[in-house]
């Protein structure tokens, strides 16, 4: 995610100047130019609507990427999928930088921060992809979307941004939603396992023990997957705060994308050989198609996200980004044929409502701040 004041890549290359106006820029017209003010306001609303559409489309492409990760992770290590995604993102990012006539390396003063942003994003992606390999698609997506909560907390500590009591309440309720999605066995005792009727006492006891071990292993895997998605959300929060800090020093969004791709190649390669036993060759054209398609989908999603952030108000834009969770549920039900339970739906609803409420509250505070600045400027 990039700072909204950066130049939006590709989709606005070569367009009019008004297309590059940040969403929080409020035109102030004199009484001698009412028609121009109305026209500018109408154009601004048009650009904001376009930004919301971009955000919704980015949610679709990111959810489609997550679906492909969930499918391919059954056969490939999660870090290997991160590696392929990083390679594709690096190649496409360099091509886009050349198209936009900018350096993919960035200015000397921000290169280290760009590297740190890429490292945090790569770690977050590795955690998230692992969660997708062991959790249902919708559950992993819901937990990973706690990122805005951690971003708000970290932005308060690092950037001294406001963190209101409403934000604190929404963050607490969001954690309750995550517990409902993760369903730890301590709070959600599993149903008792009945032993098979045939096979004698010894055979029945053996089957029961095997079923208990399988359930225990499944509970541990689910808990570890939920913790992994939670760590991914924390890493994404670090990356977002770094993006905001970098944005004040000047860096193009495509430079973020390129650094992210390059660093993720090295991080995922190290994780693949240290933690997951090394490279596993994808088998068949279908697997290769899935790996390549998820990389392209992620890149298209990032372009749409960057463009949407440039045009859409932060509150409604974040709400459109919540469609990731909606699309994840749709893909899980229609493509993977897995029906989420009531707790997953309830937990997802809590997370969406609370993170969306935090975004709208930040939007309200930002608008209030801009209005106060305008009033002070007019009074002077």
Coordinates of C-alpha atoms in Angstrom, one line a residue:
X1 CA 0.0 0.0 0.0
X2 CA 1.4 3.3 -1.0
X3 CA 1.0 6.8 0.3
X4 CA -1.9 8.6 -1.4
X5 CA 0.3 11.6 -2.3
X6 CA 2.5 9.6 -4.6
X7 CA 2.1 9.6 -8.3
X8 CA -0.3 6.7 -9.3
X9 CA 1.4 4.4 -11.7
X10 CA 0.4 3.2 -15.2
X11 CA -3.3 3.8 -15.1
X12 CA -2.8 7.6 -15.0
X13 CA 0.3 7.8 -17.1
X14 CA -0.3 10.5 -19.7
X15 CA -3.7 11.6 -18.4
X16 CA -4.9 15.0 -17.4
X17 CA -3.5 16.9 -14.5
X18 CA -6.7 16.6 -12.5
X19 CA -6.4 12.8 -12.5
X20 CA -3.3 13.2 -10.3
X21 CA -4.9 15.4 -7.7
X22 CA -4.8 13.6 -4.3
X23 CA -8.2 12.7 -2.9
X24 CA -7.8 14.9 0.2
X25 CA -7.2 18.1 -1.8
X26 CA -10.2 20.3 -1.4
X27 CA -10.6 23.0 -4.1
X28 CA -11.3 26.5 -2.8
X29 CA -12.7 28.8 -5.5
X30 CA -13.4 32.5 -5.3
X31 CA -16.9 33.9 -5.8
X32 CA -15.9 35.1 -9.2
X33 CA -15.4 31.5 -10.4
X34 CA -18.5 29.6 -9.3
X35 CA -18.8 27.6 -12.6
X36 CA -15.2 26.5 -12.5
X37 CA -15.6 25.5 -8.8
X38 CA -18.7 23.4 -9.6
X39 CA -16.9 21.8 -12.6
X40 CA -13.9 21.0 -10.5
X41 CA -16.0 19.5 -7.7
X42 CA -17.9 17.3 -10.3
X43 CA -14.6 16.2 -11.7
X44 CA -13.2 15.4 -8.3
X45 CA -16.3 13.3 -7.5
X46 CA -15.8 11.5 -10.8
X47 CA -12.2 10.8 -9.8
X48 CA -13.2 9.6 -6.4
X49 CA -15.7 7.2 -7.9
X50 CA -13.1 5.9 -10.2
X51 CA -10.8 5.4 -7.3
X52 CA -13.4 3.3 -5.4
X53 CA -13.8 1.1 -8.5
X54 CA -10.1 0.6 -8.7
X55 CA -10.0 -0.4 -5.0
X56 CA -12.8 -2.9 -5.5
X57 CA -11.1 -4.4 -8.5
X58 CA -7.8 -4.6 -6.6
X59 CA -9.7 -6.5 -3.9
X60 CA -10.9 -9.0 -6.5
X61 CA -7.4 -9.5 -8.0
X62 CA -5.8 -9.9 -4.5
X63 CA -8.5 -12.4 -3.5
X64 CA -8.0 -14.3 -6.8
X65 CA -4.3 -14.4 -6.0
X66 CA -5.1 -15.8 -2.5
X67 CA -7.3 -18.5 -4.1
X68 CA -4.5 -19.6 -6.4
X69 CA -2.1 -19.6 -3.5
X70 CA -4.5 -21.7 -1.4
X71 CA -4.8 -24.2 -4.3
X72 CA -1.1 -24.4 -5.3
X73 CA 0.1 -24.5 -1.7
X74 CA -1.3 -28.0 -1.4
X75 CA 1.6 -29.2 -3.7
X76 CA 4.3 -26.5 -3.3
X77 CA 6.0 -25.0 -0.3
X78 CA 4.6 -21.6 0.6
X79 CA 8.0 -19.8 0.5
X80 CA 8.4 -21.2 -3.1
X81 CA 5.2 -19.5 -4.1
X82 CA 6.4 -16.3 -2.5
X83 CA 9.6 -16.6 -4.6
X84 CA 7.8 -17.1 -7.9
X85 CA 5.5 -14.1 -7.0
X86 CA 8.6 -12.0 -6.2
X87 CA 10.3 -12.9 -9.5
X88 CA 7.2 -12.0 -11.5
X89 CA 6.7 -8.8 -9.5
X90 CA 10.4 -7.8 -10.0
X91 CA 10.3 -8.3 -13.8
X92 CA 7.0 -6.4 -14.2
X93 CA 8.1 -3.7 -11.8
X94 CA 11.3 -3.0 -13.7
X95 CA 9.4 -2.9 -17.0
X96 CA 6.8 -0.5 -15.5
X97 CA 9.6 1.7 -14.2
X98 CA 11.2 1.9 -17.7
X99 CA 7.8 2.7 -19.2
X100 CA 7.3 5.5 -16.7
X101 CA 10.9 6.6 -17.2
X102 CA 11.9 6.4 -13.5
X103 CA 14.7 4.6 -11.8
X104 CA 13.7 1.4 -10.0
X105 CA 16.3 2.0 -7.3
X106 CA 14.9 5.3 -5.9
X107 CA 16.8 8.2 -4.4
X108 CA 19.8 7.5 -2.2
X109 CA 18.1 8.9 0.9
X110 CA 15.2 6.4 0.9
X111 CA 16.8 3.2 -0.4
X112 CA 17.4 1.7 3.0
X113 CA 13.8 2.5 4.0
X114 CA 12.6 0.9 0.7
X115 CA 14.6 -2.2 1.6
X116 CA 13.1 -2.3 5.1
X117 CA 9.6 -1.9 3.6
X118 CA 10.3 -4.7 1.2
X119 CA 11.7 -7.0 4.0
X120 CA 8.7 -6.4 6.2
X121 CA 6.3 -6.9 3.3
X122 CA 8.1 -10.1 2.3
X123 CA 7.9 -11.6 5.8
X124 CA 4.3 -10.7 6.0
X125 CA 3.6 -12.4 2.6
X126 CA 5.5 -15.5 3.7
X127 CA 3.4 -15.8 6.9
X128 CA 0.2 -15.1 5.0
X129 CA 0.9 -17.7 2.3
X130 CA 1.7 -20.3 4.9
X131 CA -1.6 -19.5 6.6
X132 CA -3.4 -20.0 3.2
X133 CA -1.8 -23.5 3.0
X134 CA -3.2 -24.7 6.3
X135 CA -6.3 -22.6 6.9
X136 CA -9.5 -22.2 4.8
X137 CA -9.2 -19.3 2.4
X138 CA -11.7 -17.0 4.1
X139 CA -10.3 -17.6 7.6
X140 CA -6.7 -16.8 6.6
X141 CA -7.9 -13.7 4.8
X142 CA -10.0 -12.4 7.8
X143 CA -7.1 -12.8 10.2
X144 CA -4.6 -11.2 7.8
X145 CA -6.9 -8.2 7.5
X146 CA -6.2 -7.2 11.1
X147 CA -3.4 -5.3 9.4
X148 CA -5.2 -1.9 9.7
X149 CA -5.6 -2.5 13.5
X150 CA -1.9 -3.0 14.0
X151 CA -1.1 -0.2 11.5
X152 CA -3.2 2.3 13.6
X153 CA -1.4 1.2 16.8
X154 CA 2.1 1.3 15.2
X155 CA 1.4 4.7 13.5
X156 CA 0.5 6.1 16.9
X157 CA 3.8 4.9 18.4
X158 CA 6.1 5.8 15.4
X159 CA 4.3 8.6 13.6
X160 CA 2.4 10.1 16.5
X161 CA -0.9 9.8 14.7
X162 CA -4.1 9.9 16.8
X163 CA -5.4 6.7 18.3
X164 CA -8.8 7.4 19.8
X165 CA -10.8 5.4 22.4
X166 CA -13.1 4.4 19.5
X167 CA -10.0 2.9 17.7
X168 CA -9.1 1.0 20.9
X169 CA -12.6 -0.4 21.2
X170 CA -12.7 -1.4 17.6
X171 CA -9.3 -3.1 17.9
X172 CA -10.4 -5.1 20.9
X173 CA -13.6 -6.3 19.2
X174 CA -11.6 -7.2 16.1
X175 CA -9.4 -9.5 18.2
X176 CA -12.6 -11.2 19.4
X177 CA -13.5 -11.7 15.8
X178 CA -10.2 -13.3 15.2
X179 CA -10.7 -15.7 18.1
X180 CA -14.1 -16.7 16.6
X181 CA -12.4 -17.4 13.2
X182 CA -9.4 -19.2 14.6
X183 CA -11.6 -21.3 17.0
X184 CA -8.8 -22.4 19.4
X185 CA -9.6 -25.8 21.0
X186 CA -9.3 -24.3 24.5
X187 CA -12.3 -22.1 23.9
X188 CA -14.1 -24.3 21.4
X189 CA -13.9 -27.9 22.6
X190 CA -14.2 -30.4 19.7
X191 CA -17.1 -32.9 19.6
X192 CA -16.4 -36.3 21.1
X193 CA -15.1 -39.0 18.7
X194 CA -17.0 -42.2 18.7
X195 CA -15.0 -45.4 18.2
X196 CA -15.8 -47.6 15.2
X197 CA -18.4 -50.3 15.9
X198 CA -16.4 -53.1 14.2
X199 CA -12.9 -54.5 14.6
X200 CA -13.0 -55.6 18.2
X201 CA -11.9 -53.7 21.3
X202 CA -8.2 -53.4 20.3
X203 CA -9.1 -52.4 16.8
X204 CA -11.6 -49.9 18.1
X205 CA -9.2 -48.4 20.6
X206 CA -6.5 -48.1 17.9
X207 CA -8.8 -46.4 15.5
X208 CA -10.0 -44.0 18.3
X209 CA -6.4 -43.2 19.2
X210 CA -5.6 -42.5 15.5
X211 CA -8.6 -40.2 15.2
X212 CA -7.6 -38.3 18.4
X213 CA -4.0 -37.9 17.1
X214 CA -5.3 -36.6 13.7
X215 CA -7.6 -34.2 15.4
X216 CA -4.9 -32.9 17.7
X217 CA -2.5 -32.5 14.7
X218 CA -5.3 -30.6 12.9
X219 CA -5.9 -28.3 15.9
X220 CA -2.2 -27.5 16.2
X221 CA -1.9 -26.8 12.5
X222 CA -5.0 -24.6 12.6
X223 CA -3.7 -22.7 15.6
X224 CA -0.2 -22.3 14.0
X225 CA -1.8 -21.1 10.8
X226 CA -3.9 -18.5 12.7
X227 CA -0.8 -17.3 14.5
X228 CA 1.1 -17.1 11.2
X229 CA -1.7 -15.0 9.6
X230 CA -1.6 -12.8 12.7
X231 CA 2.2 -12.4 12.3
X232 CA 1.6 -11.6 8.7
X233 CA -0.8 -8.8 9.6
X234 CA 1.8 -7.3 12.0
X235 CA 4.5 -7.4 9.3
X236 CA 2.1 -5.7 6.9
X237 CA 1.5 -3.0 9.5
X238 CA 5.2 -2.4 9.7
X239 CA 5.4 -2.2 5.9
X240 CA 2.5 0.3 5.7
X241 CA 4.0 2.6 8.4
X242 CA 7.3 2.5 6.5
X243 CA 5.4 3.5 3.3
X244 CA 3.9 6.5 5.0
X245 CA 7.3 7.5 6.3
X246 CA 8.9 7.0 2.9
X247 CA 6.1 9.0 1.2
X248 CA 7.1 12.1 3.0
X249 CA 10.6 11.8 1.5
X250 CA 9.5 11.1 -2.1
X251 CA 9.4 7.7 -3.7
X252 CA 7.3 6.4 -6.6
X253 CA 4.9 3.6 -5.9
X254 CA 6.5 1.5 -8.6
X255 CA 9.8 1.7 -6.7
X256 CA 8.0 0.2 -3.7
X257 CA 6.7 -2.6 -5.9
X258 CA 10.1 -3.3 -7.4
X259 CA 11.9 -3.3 -4.1
X260 CA 9.2 -5.5 -2.6
X261 CA 9.7 -8.0 -5.5
X262 CA 13.5 -8.1 -5.2
X263 CA 13.7 -8.4 -1.5
X264 CA 11.0 -11.1 -1.4
X265 CA 13.0 -13.2 -3.8
X266 CA 15.9 -13.3 -1.3
X267 CA 13.8 -13.7 1.8
X268 CA 11.7 -16.5 0.3
X269 CA 14.7 -18.3 -1.1
X270 CA 16.3 -18.3 2.4
X271 CA 13.1 -19.4 4.1
X272 CA 12.5 -22.1 1.5
X273 CA 15.8 -23.9 2.0
X274 CA 16.1 -23.2 5.8
X275 CA 12.5 -24.0 6.9
X276 CA 10.8 -26.0 4.1
X277 CA 13.4 -28.4 2.7
X278 CA 14.2 -26.7 -0.6
X279 CA 12.8 -26.3 -4.1
X280 CA 10.0 -28.5 -5.4
X281 CA 9.4 -28.4 -9.2
X282 CA 5.8 -27.6 -10.1
X283 CA 4.3 -30.5 -12.0
X284 CA 2.3 -30.0 -15.1
X285 CA 1.2 -27.0 -17.1
X286 CA -1.8 -26.4 -14.8
X287 CA 0.5 -25.8 -11.8
X288 CA 2.8 -23.5 -13.8
X289 CA -0.2 -21.6 -15.1
X290 CA -1.5 -21.1 -11.5
X291 CA 1.9 -19.9 -10.2
X292 CA 2.4 -17.4 -13.1
X293 CA -1.2 -16.2 -12.9
X294 CA -1.1 -15.5 -9.2
X295 CA 2.0 -13.4 -9.7
X296 CA 0.4 -11.4 -12.5
X297 CA -2.8 -11.0 -10.5
X298 CA -0.9 -9.7 -7.5
X299 CA 0.9 -7.1 -9.7
X300 CA -2.3 -5.9 -11.3
X301 CA -3.9 -5.7 -7.9
X302 CA -1.1 -3.5 -6.7
X303 CA -1.4 -1.2 -9.7
X304 CA -5.2 -0.8 -9.0
X305 CA -4.6 -0.4 -5.3
X306 CA -2.0 2.3 -5.8
X307 CA -4.3 4.1 -8.3
X308 CA -7.3 3.8 -6.0
X309 CA -5.4 5.2 -3.0
X310 CA -4.4 8.1 -5.2
X311 CA -8.0 9.0 -6.0
X312 CA -10.4 7.6 -3.4
X313 CA -11.0 9.0 0.1
X314 CA -9.3 6.9 2.7
X315 CA -12.4 5.9 4.6
X316 CA -14.6 4.7 1.7
X317 CA -11.4 3.4 0.0
X318 CA -10.6 1.1 2.9
X319 CA -14.2 -0.1 2.9
X320 CA -13.9 -1.1 -0.7
X321 CA -10.6 -2.9 0.2
X322 CA -12.7 -5.0 2.7
X323 CA -14.2 -6.7 -0.3
X324 CA -11.1 -9.0 -0.2
X325 CA -12.9 -10.8 2.6
X326 CA -16.2 -11.0 0.7
X327 CA -14.5 -12.3 -2.4
X328 CA -12.6 -14.8 -0.3
X329 CA -15.8 -16.3 1.1
X330 CA -17.3 -16.4 -2.4
X331 CA -14.2 -18.2 -3.8
X332 CA -14.1 -20.6 -0.9
X333 CA -17.8 -21.6 -1.3
X334 CA -18.0 -21.7 -5.1
X335 CA -14.5 -22.9 -6.2
X336 CA -13.2 -24.9 -3.2
X337 CA -16.6 -26.1 -2.2
X338 CA -15.9 -25.5 1.5
X339 CA -18.8 -24.1 3.6
X340 CA -17.6 -21.7 6.4
X341 CA -19.3 -22.2 9.8
X342 CA -21.3 -19.7 11.7
X343 CA -18.3 -18.6 13.9
X344 CA -16.3 -17.8 10.8
X345 CA -19.1 -15.6 9.4
X346 CA -19.6 -13.9 12.8
X347 CA -15.8 -13.3 13.3
X348 CA -15.4 -11.9 9.7
X349 CA -18.3 -9.6 10.3
X350 CA -16.8 -8.2 13.5
X351 CA -13.4 -7.7 11.8
X352 CA -14.9 -5.9 8.8
X353 CA -17.2 -3.7 10.8
X354 CA -14.4 -2.7 13.2
X355 CA -11.6 -2.1 10.7
X356 CA -14.1 -0.2 8.5
X357 CA -15.2 1.9 11.4
X358 CA -11.6 2.8 12.2
X359 CA -11.0 3.9 8.6
X360 CA -14.2 6.0 8.6
X361 CA -13.2 7.6 11.9
X362 CA -9.7 8.4 10.6
X363 CA -11.4 9.9 7.5
X364 CA -13.6 12.0 9.7
X365 CA -10.7 13.3 11.8
X366 CA -8.7 14.1 8.6
X367 CA -11.6 16.1 7.1
X368 CA -12.0 17.9 10.4
X369 CA -8.3 18.8 10.5
X370 CA -8.3 20.0 6.9
X371 CA -11.4 22.2 7.5
X372 CA -9.7 23.8 10.6
X373 CA -6.6 24.5 8.6
X374 CA -8.7 26.1 5.8
X375 CA -10.6 28.2 8.4
X376 CA -7.3 29.4 10.0
X377 CA -5.9 30.2 6.5
X378 CA -9.1 32.2 5.6
X379 CA -9.0 34.1 8.9
X380 CA -5.5 35.1 8.3

